[in-house]
Coordinates of C-alpha atoms (C1' of nucleotides) in Angstrom, one line a residue:
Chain A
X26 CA 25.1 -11.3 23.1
X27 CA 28.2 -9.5 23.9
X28 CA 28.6 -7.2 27.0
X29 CA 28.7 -4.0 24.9
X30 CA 25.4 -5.1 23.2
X31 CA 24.4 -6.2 26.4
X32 CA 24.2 -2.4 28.0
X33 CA 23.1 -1.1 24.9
X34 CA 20.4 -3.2 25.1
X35 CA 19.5 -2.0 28.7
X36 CA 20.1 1.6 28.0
X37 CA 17.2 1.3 25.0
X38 CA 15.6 -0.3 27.9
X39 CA 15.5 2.3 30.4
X40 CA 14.7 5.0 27.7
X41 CA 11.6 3.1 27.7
X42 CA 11.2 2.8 31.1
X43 CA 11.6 6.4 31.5
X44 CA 8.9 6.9 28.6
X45 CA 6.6 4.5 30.9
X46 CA 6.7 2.8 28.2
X47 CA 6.5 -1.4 29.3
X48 CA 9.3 -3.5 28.8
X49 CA 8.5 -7.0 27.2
X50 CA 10.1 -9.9 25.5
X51 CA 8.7 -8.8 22.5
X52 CA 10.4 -5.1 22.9
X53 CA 13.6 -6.6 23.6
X54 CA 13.7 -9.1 20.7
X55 CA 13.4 -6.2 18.2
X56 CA 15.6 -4.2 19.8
X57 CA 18.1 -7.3 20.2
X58 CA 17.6 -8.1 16.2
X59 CA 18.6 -4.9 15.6
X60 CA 21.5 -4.8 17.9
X61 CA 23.1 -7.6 16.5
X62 CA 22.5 -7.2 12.5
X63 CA 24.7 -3.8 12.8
X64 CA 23.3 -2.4 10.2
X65 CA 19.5 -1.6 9.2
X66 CA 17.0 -4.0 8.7
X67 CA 13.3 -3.8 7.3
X68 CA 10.2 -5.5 9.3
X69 CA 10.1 -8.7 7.9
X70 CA 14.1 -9.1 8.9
X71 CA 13.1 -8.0 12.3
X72 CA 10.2 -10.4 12.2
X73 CA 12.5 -13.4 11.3
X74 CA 15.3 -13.0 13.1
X75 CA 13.5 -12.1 16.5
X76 CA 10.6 -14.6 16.0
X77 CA 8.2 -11.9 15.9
X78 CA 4.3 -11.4 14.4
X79 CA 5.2 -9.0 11.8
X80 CA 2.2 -6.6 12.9
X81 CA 4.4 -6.8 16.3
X82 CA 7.4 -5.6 14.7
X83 CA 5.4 -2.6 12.9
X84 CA 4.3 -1.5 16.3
X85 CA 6.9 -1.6 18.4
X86 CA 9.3 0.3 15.7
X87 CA 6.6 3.0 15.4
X88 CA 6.9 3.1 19.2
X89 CA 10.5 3.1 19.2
X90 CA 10.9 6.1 16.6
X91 CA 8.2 7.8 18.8
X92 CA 10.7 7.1 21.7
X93 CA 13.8 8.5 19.8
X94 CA 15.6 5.5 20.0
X95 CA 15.0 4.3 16.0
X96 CA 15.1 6.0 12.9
X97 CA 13.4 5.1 9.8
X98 CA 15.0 4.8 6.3
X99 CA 13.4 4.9 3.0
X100 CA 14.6 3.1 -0.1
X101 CA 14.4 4.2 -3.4
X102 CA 11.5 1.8 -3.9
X103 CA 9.4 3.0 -1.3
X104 CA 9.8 0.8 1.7
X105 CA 11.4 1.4 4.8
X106 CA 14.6 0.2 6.4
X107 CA 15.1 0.5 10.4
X108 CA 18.1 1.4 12.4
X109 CA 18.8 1.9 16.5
X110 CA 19.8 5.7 16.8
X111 CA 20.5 7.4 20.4
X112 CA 17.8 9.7 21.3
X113 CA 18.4 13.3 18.7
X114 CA 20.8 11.8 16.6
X115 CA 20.0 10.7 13.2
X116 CA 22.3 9.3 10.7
X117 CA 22.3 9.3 6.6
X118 CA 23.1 6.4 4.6
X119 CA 25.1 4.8 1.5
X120 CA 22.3 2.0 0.4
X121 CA 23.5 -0.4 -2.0
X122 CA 19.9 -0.7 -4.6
X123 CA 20.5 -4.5 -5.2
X124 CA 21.7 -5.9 -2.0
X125 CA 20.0 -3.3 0.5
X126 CA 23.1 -3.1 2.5
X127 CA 23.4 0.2 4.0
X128 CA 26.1 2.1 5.8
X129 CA 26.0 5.4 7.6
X130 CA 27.6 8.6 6.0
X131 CA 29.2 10.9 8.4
X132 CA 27.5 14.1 6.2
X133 CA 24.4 16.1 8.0
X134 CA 23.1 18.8 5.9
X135 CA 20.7 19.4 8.8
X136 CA 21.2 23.0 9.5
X137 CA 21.7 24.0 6.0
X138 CA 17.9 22.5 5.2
X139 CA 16.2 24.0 8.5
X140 CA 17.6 27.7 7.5
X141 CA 15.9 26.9 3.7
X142 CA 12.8 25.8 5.2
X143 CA 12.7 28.3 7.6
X144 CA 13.0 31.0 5.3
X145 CA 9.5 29.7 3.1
X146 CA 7.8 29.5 5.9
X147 CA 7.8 25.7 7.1
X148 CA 8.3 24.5 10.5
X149 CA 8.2 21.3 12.1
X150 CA 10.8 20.6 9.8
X151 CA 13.1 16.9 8.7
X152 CA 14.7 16.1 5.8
X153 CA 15.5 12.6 4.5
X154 CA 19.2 12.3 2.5
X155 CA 19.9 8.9 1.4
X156 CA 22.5 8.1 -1.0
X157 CA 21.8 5.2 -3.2
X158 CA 24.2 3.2 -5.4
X159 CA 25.7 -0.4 -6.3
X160 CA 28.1 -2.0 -3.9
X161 CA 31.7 -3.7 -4.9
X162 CA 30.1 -6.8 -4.0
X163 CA 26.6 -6.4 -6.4
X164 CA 28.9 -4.7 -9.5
X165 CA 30.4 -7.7 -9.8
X166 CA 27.7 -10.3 -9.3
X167 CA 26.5 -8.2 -12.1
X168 CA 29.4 -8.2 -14.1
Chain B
X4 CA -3.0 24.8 -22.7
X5 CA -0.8 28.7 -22.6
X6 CA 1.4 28.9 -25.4
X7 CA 4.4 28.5 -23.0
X8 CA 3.1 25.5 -22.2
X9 CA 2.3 24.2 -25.5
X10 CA 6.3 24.7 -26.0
X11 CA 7.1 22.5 -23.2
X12 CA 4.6 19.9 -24.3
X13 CA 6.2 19.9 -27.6
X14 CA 9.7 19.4 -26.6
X15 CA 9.0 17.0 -24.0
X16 CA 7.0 14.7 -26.9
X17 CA 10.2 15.4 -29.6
X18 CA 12.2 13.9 -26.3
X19 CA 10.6 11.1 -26.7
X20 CA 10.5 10.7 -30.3
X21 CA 14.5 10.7 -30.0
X22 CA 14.3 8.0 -27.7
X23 CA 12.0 6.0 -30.5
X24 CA 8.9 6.3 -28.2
X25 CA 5.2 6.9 -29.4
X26 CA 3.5 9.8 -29.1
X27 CA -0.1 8.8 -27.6
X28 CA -2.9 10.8 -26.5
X29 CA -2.4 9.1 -23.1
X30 CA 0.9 10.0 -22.8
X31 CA 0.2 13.8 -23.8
X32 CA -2.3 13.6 -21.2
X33 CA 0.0 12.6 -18.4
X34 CA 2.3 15.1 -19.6
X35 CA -0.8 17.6 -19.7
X36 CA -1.3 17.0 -16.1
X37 CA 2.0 17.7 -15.1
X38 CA 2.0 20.9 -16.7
X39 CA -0.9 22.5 -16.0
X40 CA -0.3 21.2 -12.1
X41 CA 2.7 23.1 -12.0
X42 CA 3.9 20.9 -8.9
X43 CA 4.4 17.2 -8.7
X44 CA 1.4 14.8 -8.4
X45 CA 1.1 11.5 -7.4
X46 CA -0.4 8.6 -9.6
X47 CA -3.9 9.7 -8.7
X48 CA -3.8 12.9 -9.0
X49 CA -2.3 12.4 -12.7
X50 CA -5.5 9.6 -13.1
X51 CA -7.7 12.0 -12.5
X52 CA -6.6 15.1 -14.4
X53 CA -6.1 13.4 -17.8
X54 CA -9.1 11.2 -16.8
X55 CA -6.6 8.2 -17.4
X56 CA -6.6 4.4 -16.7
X57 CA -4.1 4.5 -13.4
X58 CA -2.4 1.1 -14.5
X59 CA -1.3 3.6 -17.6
X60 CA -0.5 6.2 -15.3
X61 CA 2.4 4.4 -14.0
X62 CA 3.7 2.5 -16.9
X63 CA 4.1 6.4 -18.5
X64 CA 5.9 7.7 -15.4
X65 CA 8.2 4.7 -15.3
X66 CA 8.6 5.2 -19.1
X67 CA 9.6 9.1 -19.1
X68 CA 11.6 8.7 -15.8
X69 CA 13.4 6.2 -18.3
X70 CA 13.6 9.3 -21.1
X71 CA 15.0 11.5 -18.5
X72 CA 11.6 14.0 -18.8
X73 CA 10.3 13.1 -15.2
X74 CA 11.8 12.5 -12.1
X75 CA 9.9 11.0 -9.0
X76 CA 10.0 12.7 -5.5
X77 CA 9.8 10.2 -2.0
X78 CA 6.8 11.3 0.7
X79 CA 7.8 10.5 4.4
X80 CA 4.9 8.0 4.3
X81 CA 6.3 5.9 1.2
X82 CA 4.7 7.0 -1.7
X83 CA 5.6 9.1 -4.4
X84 CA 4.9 11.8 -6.2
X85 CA 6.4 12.9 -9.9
X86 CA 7.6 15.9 -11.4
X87 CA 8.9 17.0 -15.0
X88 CA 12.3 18.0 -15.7
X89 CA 14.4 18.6 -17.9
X90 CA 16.7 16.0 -19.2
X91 CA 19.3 15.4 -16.6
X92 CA 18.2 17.9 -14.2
X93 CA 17.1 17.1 -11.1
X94 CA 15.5 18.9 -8.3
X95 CA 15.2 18.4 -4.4
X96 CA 12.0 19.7 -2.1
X97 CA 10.6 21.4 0.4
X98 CA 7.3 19.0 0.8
X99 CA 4.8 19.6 3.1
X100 CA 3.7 16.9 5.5
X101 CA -0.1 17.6 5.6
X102 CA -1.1 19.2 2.4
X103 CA 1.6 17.2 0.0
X104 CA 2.6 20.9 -1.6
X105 CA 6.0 20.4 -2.6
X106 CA 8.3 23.5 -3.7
X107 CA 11.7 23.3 -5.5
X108 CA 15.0 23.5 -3.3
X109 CA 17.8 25.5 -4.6
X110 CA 20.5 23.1 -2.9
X111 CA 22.0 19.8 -4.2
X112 CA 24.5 18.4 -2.9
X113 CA 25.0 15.6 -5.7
X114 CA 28.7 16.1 -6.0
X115 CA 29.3 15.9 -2.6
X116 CA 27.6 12.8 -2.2
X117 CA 29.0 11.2 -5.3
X118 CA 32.9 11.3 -3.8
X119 CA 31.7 9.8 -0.5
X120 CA 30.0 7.0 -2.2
X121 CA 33.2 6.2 -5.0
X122 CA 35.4 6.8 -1.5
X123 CA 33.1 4.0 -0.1
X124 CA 33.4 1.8 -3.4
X125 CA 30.2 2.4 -4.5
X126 CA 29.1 3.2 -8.3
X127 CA 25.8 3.6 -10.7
X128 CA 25.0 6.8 -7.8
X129 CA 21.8 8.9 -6.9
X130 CA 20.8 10.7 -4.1
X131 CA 17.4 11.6 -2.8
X132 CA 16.9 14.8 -0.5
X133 CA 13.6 15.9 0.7
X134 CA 12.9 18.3 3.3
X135 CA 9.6 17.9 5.2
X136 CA 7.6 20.3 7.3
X137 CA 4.2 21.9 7.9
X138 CA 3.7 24.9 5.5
X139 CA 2.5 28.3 6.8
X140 CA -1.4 27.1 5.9
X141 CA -1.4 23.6 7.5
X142 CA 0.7 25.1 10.6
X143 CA -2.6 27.9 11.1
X144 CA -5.1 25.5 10.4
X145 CA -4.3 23.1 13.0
X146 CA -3.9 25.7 14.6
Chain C
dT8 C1' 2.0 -4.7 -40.6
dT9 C1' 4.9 -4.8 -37.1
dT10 C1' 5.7 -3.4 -32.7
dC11 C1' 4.5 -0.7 -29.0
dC12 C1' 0.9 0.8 -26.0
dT13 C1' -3.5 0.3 -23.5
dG14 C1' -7.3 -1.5 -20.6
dC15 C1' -9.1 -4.7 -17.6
dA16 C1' -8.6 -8.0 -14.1
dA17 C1' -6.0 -9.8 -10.9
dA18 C1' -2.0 -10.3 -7.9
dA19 C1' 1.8 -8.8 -5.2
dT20 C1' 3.8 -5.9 -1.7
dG21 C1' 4.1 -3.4 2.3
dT22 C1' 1.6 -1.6 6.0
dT23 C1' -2.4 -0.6 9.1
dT24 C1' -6.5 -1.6 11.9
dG25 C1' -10.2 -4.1 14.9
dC26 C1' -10.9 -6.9 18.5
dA27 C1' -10.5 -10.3 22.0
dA28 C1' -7.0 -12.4 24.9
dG29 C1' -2.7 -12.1 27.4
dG30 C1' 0.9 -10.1 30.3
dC31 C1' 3.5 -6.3 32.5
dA32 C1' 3.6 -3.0 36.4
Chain D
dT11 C1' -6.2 -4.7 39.1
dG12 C1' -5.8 -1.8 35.1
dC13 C1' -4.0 -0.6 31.2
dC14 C1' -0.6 -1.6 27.7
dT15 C1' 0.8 -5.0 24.4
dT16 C1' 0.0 -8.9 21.5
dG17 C1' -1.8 -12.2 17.9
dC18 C1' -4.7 -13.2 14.4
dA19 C1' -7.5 -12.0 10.6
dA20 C1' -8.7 -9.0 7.7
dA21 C1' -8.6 -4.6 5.4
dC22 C1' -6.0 -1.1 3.0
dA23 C1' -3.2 1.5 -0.2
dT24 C1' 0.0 1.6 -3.7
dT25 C1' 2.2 -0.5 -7.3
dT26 C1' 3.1 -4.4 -10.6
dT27 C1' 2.0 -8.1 -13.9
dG28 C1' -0.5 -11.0 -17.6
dC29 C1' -2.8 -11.0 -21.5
dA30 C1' -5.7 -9.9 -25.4
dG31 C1' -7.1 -6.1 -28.2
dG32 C1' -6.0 -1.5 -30.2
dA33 C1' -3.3 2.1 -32.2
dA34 C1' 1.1 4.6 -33.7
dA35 C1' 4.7 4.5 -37.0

DNA sequence: TTTCCTGCAAAATGTTTGCAAGGCA
DNA sequence: TGCCTTGCAAACATTTTGCAGGAAA
């Protein structure tokens, strides 16, 4: 793993020190799975590519996303995608429907939404904005 | 059924007949449901109120999201709910997290999101934006 | 009378839970 | 040591599929 991955890895780390949360090989393959695919992956990607019991991977990325340091993303078909966010950021994506590939927008209607919700009475309050289409790539595998 | 209602009905069924669909009593019973509900349901719900075969339920939701007459709305936990609309409308939510009541949003950001996503070479576009939180209700009785 | 729709059963998918054993702090 | 985490099996919930019979046009 490269040095940059390398302290990103320990930084995850720590959070979950700090959470007193325990640090094991398991923890550190999912988070190292996801380090390394750069983009978001769904449990049984985690699963393969860190060697993991799926059931472990389900776990630990409810536990991370408890911890802040993952965020969840839904697909159009009702499954979930995972991603390695800092703690109080969250990001919204460009998902390609075919391939699953997804990239992060740099759009947050966060503020916007919390004022609406606010103003019917709702607190607790997140929103989900995912964008989904078909990539260059699957348009023409298509084609 | 009100005679608002009725109207609804009947121009959601000659949607259909356009599209070279049959009318069936199941199908007017699905599109009962969601009537009378006045906000979305999920597959269950829809089972239940038009006392329907659930395997039916969905193959009717799939077929008017296809007609354009229903549109289905993402929960946080992965499931879905649907809603009827009008042809090529389409609505976002204020959905909340304990009781499943879902309320229209007056915000879309659709044109927005459908630069980005040609900037990023992406086609065949939709967007999905939800808003969750605890409605005034849930919020005082956990309280 | 042709084609589409439906019901039932069964499968597939994605995710969660129970419990005993294992491993971090 | 004590408690958190893991693995396995099994359950679960939701949604999809196959196929034979039924009904709309």
């Amino acid at each position: 793993m490269p040095a940059t991955k390398t302290r990103d890895l320990e930084a995850i780390l720590n959070r979950l020190r700090e959470r007193k949360m325990r640090v094991t090989k398991n923890r550190e393959r999912v988070i190292g799975a996801l380090l390394t695919a750069e983009k978001p992956l769904n449990a049984e990607q985690i699963r393969e590519r860190g060697d993991l019991d799926l059931v472990t991977v389900y776990r630990n990325v409810e536990a991370f996303e408890q911890a802040g340091v993952l965020q969840r993303i839904p697909l159009e078909n009702g499954t979930q995608i995972f991603e390695l966010t800092a703690p109080d950021e969250h990001y919204h994506h460009l998902v390609c429907r075919e391939c699953h590939q997804a990239e992060r927008l740099d759009v947050c209607v966060g503020e916007e939404m919390r004022k609406v919700a606010k103003a019917n009475g709702y607190s607790h309050i997140a929103h989900v904005l995912e964008v989904y289409g078909l990539c260059r790539e699957c348009v023409e595998d298509n084609a």
